[in-house]
Amino acid sequence: MTGGIALEGVSKRFGDLQVLTDVNLQVAEGQFGVIVGPSGCGKSTILRMLAGLERPDAGRVLKDGKPVTGPGPDRILIFQEHALYPWRTVAGNVAFGLELAGVRPADRAARVADVLARVGLGGFERYYPHQLSGGMRQRAAIARALVMDPEVLLLDEPYGALDAMTRLTMQNELLRLWQGSGKTMLMVTHDIEEAIYLADRLFVMSPRPGRVLRQIEVELPRPRSRTDARMVRLREEVLGLLQIAA
């Protein structure tokens, strides 16, 4: 499985608004990258370009060293809003992409059952989104992505709408799903502690027009403790970078 992603000298403008300027970042195959930065600095735009939903005005957006020219099943973007179809059951939502891909019903059912068990939703196949908690709906959205077996998962503040305790639980679940999978992750968050807890490689961005202020290799051993003095120091360092740039 391959899945290295990169931006090289990327700039992006929407009308008169310069959103990104000369952005360079790279996440190697199997790494967990996290982007932090102030609102409006282009974090989500970076994910959308890697997903093939936006094109850069300058520079290159790459997957495995090749230009990203459009969406593809090798890269899936998960939003803060789960965007589940309310008229479909959990199993129906998770199976939707497989249906579009023409996967046979028996194979489809087996893959859906497997991924729902992996995300802790075994037994909820026939439930509808409105019957689930916020955390469970987000688990279903992640299952819908994982069932397609993408090489790259792009996560746009997936836990931003969850309460604090559910968010901590979901962070650990995401790490469990990622570790040993070989998948490349790139996540956007406003939560510095969340970023340091999850990341192998952390990108700190400036205010708009966004650029990478610093790339930090987070070399803390896993599993990580949120009270580890090294983690606390790194949090202060990132917070300091963001305050200076503001």
PDB file of C-alpha atoms in Angstrom:
ATOM      1  CA  MET A   1       0.000   0.000   0.000  1.00  0.00           C
ATOM      2  CA  THR A   2       1.209   3.478  -0.846  1.00  0.00           C
ATOM      3  CA  GLY A   3      -0.048   6.797   0.416  1.00  0.00           C
ATOM      4  CA  GLY A   4       2.526   9.564   0.735  1.00  0.00           C
ATOM      5  CA  ILE A   5       1.036  13.037   0.241  1.00  0.00           C
ATOM      6  CA  ALA A   6       2.634  16.445  -0.264  1.00  0.00           C
ATOM      7  CA  LEU A   7       2.082  20.078  -1.153  1.00  0.00           C
ATOM      8  CA  GLU A   8       4.938  21.868  -2.904  1.00  0.00           C
ATOM      9  CA  GLY A   9       4.835  25.669  -3.129  1.00  0.00           C
ATOM     10  CA  VAL A  10       1.044  25.722  -3.158  1.00  0.00           C
ATOM     11  CA  SER A  11      -0.908  28.967  -3.296  1.00  0.00           C
ATOM     12  CA  LYS A  12      -4.659  29.392  -3.551  1.00  0.00           C
ATOM     13  CA  ARG A  13      -6.943  32.384  -4.001  1.00  0.00           C
ATOM     14  CA  PHE A  14     -10.735  32.629  -3.910  1.00  0.00           C
ATOM     15  CA  GLY A  15     -11.665  35.800  -5.758  1.00  0.00           C
ATOM     16  CA  ASP A  16      -9.785  38.650  -4.066  1.00  0.00           C
ATOM     17  CA  LEU A  17      -8.999  36.554  -1.009  1.00  0.00           C
ATOM     18  CA  GLN A  18      -5.532  34.994  -0.856  1.00  0.00           C
ATOM     19  CA  VAL A  19      -6.080  31.903   1.308  1.00  0.00           C
ATOM     20  CA  LEU A  20      -2.751  30.048   0.991  1.00  0.00           C
ATOM     21  CA  THR A  21       0.705  31.161  -0.078  1.00  0.00           C
ATOM     22  CA  ASP A  22       3.728  28.965  -0.789  1.00  0.00           C
ATOM     23  CA  VAL A  23       2.592  26.053   1.395  1.00  0.00           C
ATOM     24  CA  ASN A  24       5.006  23.138   1.684  1.00  0.00           C
ATOM     25  CA  LEU A  25       4.176  20.023   3.673  1.00  0.00           C
ATOM     26  CA  GLN A  26       4.730  16.311   3.389  1.00  0.00           C
ATOM     27  CA  VAL A  27       3.256  13.301   5.178  1.00  0.00           C
ATOM     28  CA  ALA A  28       4.961   9.993   4.470  1.00  0.00           C
ATOM     29  CA  GLU A  29       3.120   6.752   3.843  1.00  0.00           C
ATOM     30  CA  GLY A  30       1.603   5.448   7.065  1.00  0.00           C
ATOM     31  CA  GLN A  31       2.231   8.631   9.051  1.00  0.00           C
ATOM     32  CA  PHE A  32      -0.311  10.610  11.053  1.00  0.00           C
ATOM     33  CA  GLY A  33      -0.065  14.308  10.162  1.00  0.00           C
ATOM     34  CA  VAL A  34      -2.018  17.074  11.889  1.00  0.00           C
ATOM     35  CA  ILE A  35      -2.477  20.720  10.864  1.00  0.00           C
ATOM     36  CA  VAL A  36      -3.202  23.420  13.448  1.00  0.00           C
ATOM     37  CA  GLY A  37      -3.723  27.101  12.838  1.00  0.00           C
ATOM     38  CA  PRO A  38      -6.149  29.993  13.253  1.00  0.00           C
ATOM     39  CA  SER A  39      -9.559  30.065  11.595  1.00  0.00           C
ATOM     40  CA  GLY A  40      -9.460  31.092   7.956  1.00  0.00           C
ATOM     41  CA  CYS A  41      -5.825  30.125   7.341  1.00  0.00           C
ATOM     42  CA  GLY A  42      -6.689  27.565   4.670  1.00  0.00           C
ATOM     43  CA  LYS A  43      -6.447  24.319   6.637  1.00  0.00           C
ATOM     44  CA  SER A  44      -9.621  22.870   5.147  1.00  0.00           C
ATOM     45  CA  THR A  45      -8.603  24.078   1.695  1.00  0.00           C
ATOM     46  CA  ILE A  46      -5.437  21.976   1.966  1.00  0.00           C
ATOM     47  CA  LEU A  47      -7.549  18.885   2.659  1.00  0.00           C
ATOM     48  CA  ARG A  48      -9.912  19.685  -0.198  1.00  0.00           C
ATOM     49  CA  MET A  49      -6.991  20.004  -2.605  1.00  0.00           C
ATOM     50  CA  LEU A  50      -5.547  16.683  -1.476  1.00  0.00           C
ATOM     51  CA  ALA A  51      -8.996  15.153  -1.937  1.00  0.00           C
ATOM     52  CA  GLY A  52      -9.075  16.551  -5.467  1.00  0.00           C
ATOM     53  CA  LEU A  53     -12.016  18.880  -4.803  1.00  0.00           C
ATOM     54  CA  GLU A  54      -9.991  22.075  -5.354  1.00  0.00           C
ATOM     55  CA  ARG A  55      -7.050  22.904  -7.618  1.00  0.00           C
ATOM     56  CA  PRO A  56      -4.066  25.050  -6.588  1.00  0.00           C
ATOM     57  CA  ASP A  57      -3.386  28.323  -8.379  1.00  0.00           C
ATOM     58  CA  ALA A  58       0.353  27.662  -8.091  1.00  0.00           C
ATOM     59  CA  GLY A  59       2.494  24.777  -6.914  1.00  0.00           C
ATOM     60  CA  ARG A  60       1.793  21.049  -6.855  1.00  0.00           C
ATOM     61  CA  VAL A  61      -0.469  18.754  -4.845  1.00  0.00           C
ATOM     62  CA  LEU A  62       0.931  15.225  -4.893  1.00  0.00           C
ATOM     63  CA  LYS A  63       0.009  11.684  -3.927  1.00  0.00           C
ATOM     64  CA  ASP A  64       2.861   9.172  -4.249  1.00  0.00           C
ATOM     65  CA  GLY A  65       4.791  11.820  -6.175  1.00  0.00           C
ATOM     66  CA  LYS A  66       2.086  12.203  -8.839  1.00  0.00           C
ATOM     67  CA  PRO A  67      -0.177  15.249  -9.249  1.00  0.00           C
ATOM     68  CA  VAL A  68      -3.663  15.028  -7.746  1.00  0.00           C
ATOM     69  CA  THR A  69      -6.030  15.877 -10.595  1.00  0.00           C
ATOM     70  CA  GLY A  70      -9.383  14.976  -9.054  1.00  0.00           C
ATOM     71  CA  PRO A  71     -11.187  12.860  -6.474  1.00  0.00           C
ATOM     72  CA  GLY A  72     -10.354   9.187  -6.156  1.00  0.00           C
ATOM     73  CA  PRO A  73     -11.161   6.209  -3.917  1.00  0.00           C
ATOM     74  CA  ASP A  74      -7.563   6.191  -2.659  1.00  0.00           C
ATOM     75  CA  ARG A  75      -8.231   9.468  -0.780  1.00  0.00           C
ATOM     76  CA  ILE A  76     -11.345  10.045   1.329  1.00  0.00           C
ATOM     77  CA  LEU A  77     -12.273  13.242   3.181  1.00  0.00           C
ATOM     78  CA  ILE A  78     -14.249  13.057   6.442  1.00  0.00           C
ATOM     79  CA  PHE A  79     -15.970  16.268   7.539  1.00  0.00           C
ATOM     80  CA  GLN A  80     -16.939  17.597  10.969  1.00  0.00           C
ATOM     81  CA  GLU A  81     -20.563  17.146   9.959  1.00  0.00           C
ATOM     82  CA  HIS A  82     -20.996  13.428   9.436  1.00  0.00           C
ATOM     83  CA  ALA A  83     -23.272  13.917   6.370  1.00  0.00           C
ATOM     84  CA  LEU A  84     -25.005  10.569   6.844  1.00  0.00           C
ATOM     85  CA  TYR A  85     -28.140   9.996   4.785  1.00  0.00           C
ATOM     86  CA  PRO A  86     -31.015  10.191   7.301  1.00  0.00           C
ATOM     87  CA  TRP A  87     -33.214   7.815   5.283  1.00  0.00           C
ATOM     88  CA  ARG A  88     -30.566   5.065   5.302  1.00  0.00           C
ATOM     89  CA  THR A  89     -29.683   2.769   8.172  1.00  0.00           C
ATOM     90  CA  VAL A  90     -26.155   2.672   9.571  1.00  0.00           C
ATOM     91  CA  ALA A  91     -25.395  -0.353   7.390  1.00  0.00           C
ATOM     92  CA  GLY A  92     -26.965   1.345   4.383  1.00  0.00           C
ATOM     93  CA  ASN A  93     -24.884   4.476   4.872  1.00  0.00           C
ATOM     94  CA  VAL A  94     -21.653   2.515   5.230  1.00  0.00           C
ATOM     95  CA  ALA A  95     -22.464   0.379   2.187  1.00  0.00           C
ATOM     96  CA  PHE A  96     -23.265   3.316  -0.096  1.00  0.00           C
ATOM     97  CA  GLY A  97     -19.820   3.689  -1.655  1.00  0.00           C
ATOM     98  CA  LEU A  98     -19.566  -0.053  -2.201  1.00  0.00           C
ATOM     99  CA  GLU A  99     -22.918   0.014  -3.991  1.00  0.00           C
ATOM    100  CA  LEU A 100     -21.666   2.743  -6.321  1.00  0.00           C
ATOM    101  CA  ALA A 101     -18.522   0.699  -6.939  1.00  0.00           C
ATOM    102  CA  GLY A 102     -20.595  -2.305  -7.974  1.00  0.00           C
ATOM    103  CA  VAL A 103     -19.457  -4.601  -5.166  1.00  0.00           C
ATOM    104  CA  ARG A 104     -21.575  -7.742  -4.992  1.00  0.00           C
ATOM    105  CA  PRO A 105     -24.220  -7.781  -2.208  1.00  0.00           C
ATOM    106  CA  ALA A 106     -22.668 -10.693  -0.309  1.00  0.00           C
ATOM    107  CA  ASP A 107     -19.187  -9.129  -0.350  1.00  0.00           C
ATOM    108  CA  ARG A 108     -20.688  -5.769   0.510  1.00  0.00           C
ATOM    109  CA  ALA A 109     -22.475  -7.152   3.572  1.00  0.00           C
ATOM    110  CA  ALA A 110     -19.326  -8.893   4.811  1.00  0.00           C
ATOM    111  CA  ARG A 111     -17.201  -5.765   4.471  1.00  0.00           C
ATOM    112  CA  VAL A 112     -19.816  -3.581   6.170  1.00  0.00           C
ATOM    113  CA  ALA A 113     -20.150  -6.003   9.089  1.00  0.00           C
ATOM    114  CA  ASP A 114     -16.376  -6.141   9.512  1.00  0.00           C
ATOM    115  CA  VAL A 115     -15.847  -2.385   9.550  1.00  0.00           C
ATOM    116  CA  LEU A 116     -18.817  -1.725  11.858  1.00  0.00           C
ATOM    117  CA  ALA A 117     -17.338  -4.177  14.340  1.00  0.00           C
ATOM    118  CA  ARG A 118     -13.968  -2.399  14.083  1.00  0.00           C
ATOM    119  CA  VAL A 119     -15.486   0.999  14.928  1.00  0.00           C
ATOM    120  CA  GLY A 120     -17.644  -0.339  17.756  1.00  0.00           C
ATOM    121  CA  LEU A 121     -20.996  -0.248  15.954  1.00  0.00           C
ATOM    122  CA  GLY A 122     -21.653  -3.968  15.724  1.00  0.00           C
ATOM    123  CA  GLY A 123     -25.332  -4.495  16.517  1.00  0.00           C
ATOM    124  CA  PHE A 124     -26.347  -1.035  15.275  1.00  0.00           C
ATOM    125  CA  GLU A 125     -26.653  -1.988  11.603  1.00  0.00           C
ATOM    126  CA  ARG A 126     -30.401  -1.298  11.438  1.00  0.00           C
ATOM    127  CA  TYR A 127     -30.377   1.928  13.400  1.00  0.00           C
ATOM    128  CA  TYR A 128     -30.931   5.278  11.669  1.00  0.00           C
ATOM    129  CA  PRO A 129     -28.677   8.322  12.202  1.00  0.00           C
ATOM    130  CA  HIS A 130     -31.232  10.155  14.348  1.00  0.00           C
ATOM    131  CA  GLN A 131     -31.189   7.215  16.784  1.00  0.00           C
ATOM    132  CA  LEU A 132     -27.440   7.542  17.407  1.00  0.00           C
ATOM    133  CA  SER A 133     -25.375   9.809  19.643  1.00  0.00           C
ATOM    134  CA  GLY A 134     -22.989  12.317  18.087  1.00  0.00           C
ATOM    135  CA  GLY A 135     -20.011  10.065  18.703  1.00  0.00           C
ATOM    136  CA  MET A 136     -21.773   7.078  17.152  1.00  0.00           C
ATOM    137  CA  ARG A 137     -22.725   9.079  14.074  1.00  0.00           C
ATOM    138  CA  GLN A 138     -19.082  10.075  13.645  1.00  0.00           C
ATOM    139  CA  ARG A 139     -18.057   6.421  14.043  1.00  0.00           C
ATOM    140  CA  ALA A 140     -20.474   5.593  11.229  1.00  0.00           C
ATOM    141  CA  ALA A 141     -18.938   8.313   9.041  1.00  0.00           C
ATOM    142  CA  ILE A 142     -15.463   6.895   9.690  1.00  0.00           C
ATOM    143  CA  ALA A 143     -16.742   3.376   8.935  1.00  0.00           C
ATOM    144  CA  ARG A 144     -18.163   4.633   5.625  1.00  0.00           C
ATOM    145  CA  ALA A 145     -14.677   5.829   4.707  1.00  0.00           C
ATOM    146  CA  LEU A 146     -12.794   2.787   6.004  1.00  0.00           C
ATOM    147  CA  VAL A 147     -15.002   0.302   4.168  1.00  0.00           C
ATOM    148  CA  MET A 148     -13.612   1.673   0.887  1.00  0.00           C
ATOM    149  CA  ASP A 149     -10.079   0.828   2.103  1.00  0.00           C
ATOM    150  CA  PRO A 150      -8.508   4.168   1.094  1.00  0.00           C
ATOM    151  CA  GLU A 151      -4.768   4.702   1.299  1.00  0.00           C
ATOM    152  CA  VAL A 152      -5.240   8.233   2.667  1.00  0.00           C
ATOM    153  CA  LEU A 153      -7.786   9.521   5.184  1.00  0.00           C
ATOM    154  CA  LEU A 154      -8.263  13.291   5.348  1.00  0.00           C
ATOM    155  CA  LEU A 155     -10.108  14.454   8.461  1.00  0.00           C
ATOM    156  CA  ASP A 156     -11.514  17.974   8.748  1.00  0.00           C
ATOM    157  CA  GLU A 157     -12.090  18.585  12.474  1.00  0.00           C
ATOM    158  CA  PRO A 158     -14.047  15.324  12.773  1.00  0.00           C
ATOM    159  CA  TYR A 159     -14.557  15.706  16.527  1.00  0.00           C
ATOM    160  CA  GLY A 160     -15.131  19.456  16.738  1.00  0.00           C
ATOM    161  CA  ALA A 161     -18.852  19.104  17.504  1.00  0.00           C
ATOM    162  CA  LEU A 162     -18.473  16.423  20.196  1.00  0.00           C
ATOM    163  CA  ASP A 163     -18.430  16.895  23.958  1.00  0.00           C
ATOM    164  CA  ALA A 164     -15.059  16.718  25.701  1.00  0.00           C
ATOM    165  CA  MET A 165     -15.311  13.163  27.039  1.00  0.00           C
ATOM    166  CA  THR A 166     -16.623  11.710  23.774  1.00  0.00           C
ATOM    167  CA  ARG A 167     -13.862  13.535  21.927  1.00  0.00           C
ATOM    168  CA  LEU A 168     -11.159  11.902  24.068  1.00  0.00           C
ATOM    169  CA  THR A 169     -12.706   8.488  23.466  1.00  0.00           C
ATOM    170  CA  MET A 170     -12.880   9.067  19.715  1.00  0.00           C
ATOM    171  CA  GLN A 171      -9.240  10.171  19.579  1.00  0.00           C
ATOM    172  CA  ASN A 172      -8.172   6.856  21.100  1.00  0.00           C
ATOM    173  CA  GLU A 173     -10.447   4.922  18.761  1.00  0.00           C
ATOM    174  CA  LEU A 174      -8.969   6.707  15.758  1.00  0.00           C
ATOM    175  CA  LEU A 175      -5.449   5.824  16.892  1.00  0.00           C
ATOM    176  CA  ARG A 176      -6.487   2.190  17.339  1.00  0.00           C
ATOM    177  CA  LEU A 177      -7.902   2.073  13.805  1.00  0.00           C
ATOM    178  CA  TRP A 178      -4.841   3.773  12.329  1.00  0.00           C
ATOM    179  CA  GLN A 179      -2.049   1.885  14.087  1.00  0.00           C
ATOM    180  CA  GLY A 180      -0.907  -1.070  12.033  1.00  0.00           C
ATOM    181  CA  SER A 181      -3.214  -0.185   9.127  1.00  0.00           C
ATOM    182  CA  GLY A 182      -0.518   1.381   6.951  1.00  0.00           C
ATOM    183  CA  LYS A 183      -2.908   4.216   6.129  1.00  0.00           C
ATOM    184  CA  THR A 184      -1.762   7.810   5.863  1.00  0.00           C
ATOM    185  CA  MET A 185      -3.761  10.303   7.934  1.00  0.00           C
ATOM    186  CA  LEU A 186      -3.921  14.081   7.698  1.00  0.00           C
ATOM    187  CA  MET A 187      -6.200  15.819  10.171  1.00  0.00           C
ATOM    188  CA  VAL A 188      -7.152  19.439  10.769  1.00  0.00           C
ATOM    189  CA  THR A 189      -7.950  20.596  14.298  1.00  0.00           C
ATOM    190  CA  HIS A 190      -8.059  23.741  16.429  1.00  0.00           C
ATOM    191  CA  ASP A 191      -7.243  21.697  19.533  1.00  0.00           C
ATOM    192  CA  ILE A 192      -3.481  21.832  20.211  1.00  0.00           C
ATOM    193  CA  GLU A 193      -3.577  19.028  22.778  1.00  0.00           C
ATOM    194  CA  GLU A 194      -5.483  16.807  20.351  1.00  0.00           C
ATOM    195  CA  ALA A 195      -2.927  17.577  17.637  1.00  0.00           C
ATOM    196  CA  ILE A 196       0.066  16.634  19.795  1.00  0.00           C
ATOM    197  CA  TYR A 197      -1.659  13.540  21.179  1.00  0.00           C
ATOM    198  CA  LEU A 198      -2.328  12.185  17.669  1.00  0.00           C
ATOM    199  CA  ALA A 199       0.435  13.458  15.398  1.00  0.00           C
ATOM    200  CA  ASP A 200       3.645  11.989  14.108  1.00  0.00           C
ATOM    201  CA  ARG A 201       4.179  15.217  12.203  1.00  0.00           C
ATOM    202  CA  LEU A 202       2.592  18.522  13.172  1.00  0.00           C
ATOM    203  CA  PHE A 203       2.194  21.531  10.878  1.00  0.00           C
ATOM    204  CA  VAL A 204       1.664  24.928  12.520  1.00  0.00           C
ATOM    205  CA  MET A 205       0.131  27.475  10.157  1.00  0.00           C
ATOM    206  CA  SER A 206       0.085  31.259  10.077  1.00  0.00           C
ATOM    207  CA  PRO A 207      -3.020  33.431   9.811  1.00  0.00           C
ATOM    208  CA  ARG A 208      -4.380  34.036   6.300  1.00  0.00           C
ATOM    209  CA  PRO A 209      -2.802  33.858   3.849  1.00  0.00           C
ATOM    210  CA  GLY A 210      -1.817  30.537   5.362  1.00  0.00           C
ATOM    211  CA  ARG A 211       1.695  29.161   5.197  1.00  0.00           C
ATOM    212  CA  VAL A 212       3.491  26.566   7.283  1.00  0.00           C
ATOM    213  CA  LEU A 213       5.277  28.369  10.112  1.00  0.00           C
ATOM    214  CA  ARG A 214       6.912  25.244  11.452  1.00  0.00           C
ATOM    215  CA  GLN A 215       6.886  21.510  10.897  1.00  0.00           C
ATOM    216  CA  ILE A 216       7.401  19.552  14.122  1.00  0.00           C
ATOM    217  CA  GLU A 217       8.289  15.882  14.393  1.00  0.00           C
ATOM    218  CA  VAL A 218       6.399  14.622  17.441  1.00  0.00           C
ATOM    219  CA  GLU A 219       8.715  11.924  18.725  1.00  0.00           C
ATOM    220  CA  LEU A 220       6.864  11.127  21.938  1.00  0.00           C
ATOM    221  CA  PRO A 221       6.366   7.377  22.446  1.00  0.00           C
ATOM    222  CA  ARG A 222       2.914   5.835  22.101  1.00  0.00           C
ATOM    223  CA  PRO A 223       0.669   5.399  23.967  1.00  0.00           C
ATOM    224  CA  ARG A 224       1.000   9.021  25.030  1.00  0.00           C
ATOM    225  CA  SER A 225       0.095  10.556  28.356  1.00  0.00           C
ATOM    226  CA  ARG A 226      -1.619  13.923  28.249  1.00  0.00           C
ATOM    227  CA  THR A 227       0.170  14.876  31.470  1.00  0.00           C
ATOM    228  CA  ASP A 228       3.654  13.969  30.163  1.00  0.00           C
ATOM    229  CA  ALA A 229       5.927  16.968  30.779  1.00  0.00           C
ATOM    230  CA  ARG A 230       7.279  16.699  27.232  1.00  0.00           C
ATOM    231  CA  MET A 231       3.774  16.928  25.833  1.00  0.00           C
ATOM    232  CA  VAL A 232       3.013  19.940  28.017  1.00  0.00           C
ATOM    233  CA  ARG A 233       6.206  21.698  26.823  1.00  0.00           C
ATOM    234  CA  LEU A 234       5.364  20.988  23.188  1.00  0.00           C
ATOM    235  CA  ARG A 235       1.871  22.359  23.701  1.00  0.00           C
ATOM    236  CA  GLU A 236       3.334  25.585  25.082  1.00  0.00           C
ATOM    237  CA  GLU A 237       5.729  25.798  22.135  1.00  0.00           C
ATOM    238  CA  VAL A 238       2.910  25.445  19.590  1.00  0.00           C
ATOM    239  CA  LEU A 239       0.718  27.898  21.473  1.00  0.00           C
ATOM    240  CA  GLY A 240       3.605  30.369  21.513  1.00  0.00           C
ATOM    241  CA  LEU A 241       4.059  30.036  17.737  1.00  0.00           C
ATOM    242  CA  LEU A 242       0.380  30.729  17.140  1.00  0.00           C
ATOM    243  CA  GLN A 243       0.348  33.737  19.484  1.00  0.00           C
ATOM    244  CA  ILE A 244       3.423  35.258  17.846  1.00  0.00           C
ATOM    245  CA  ALA A 245       1.892  34.803  14.391  1.00  0.00           C
ATOM    246  CA  ALA A 246      -1.495  36.269  15.369  1.00  0.00           C
TER     247      ALA A 246
END
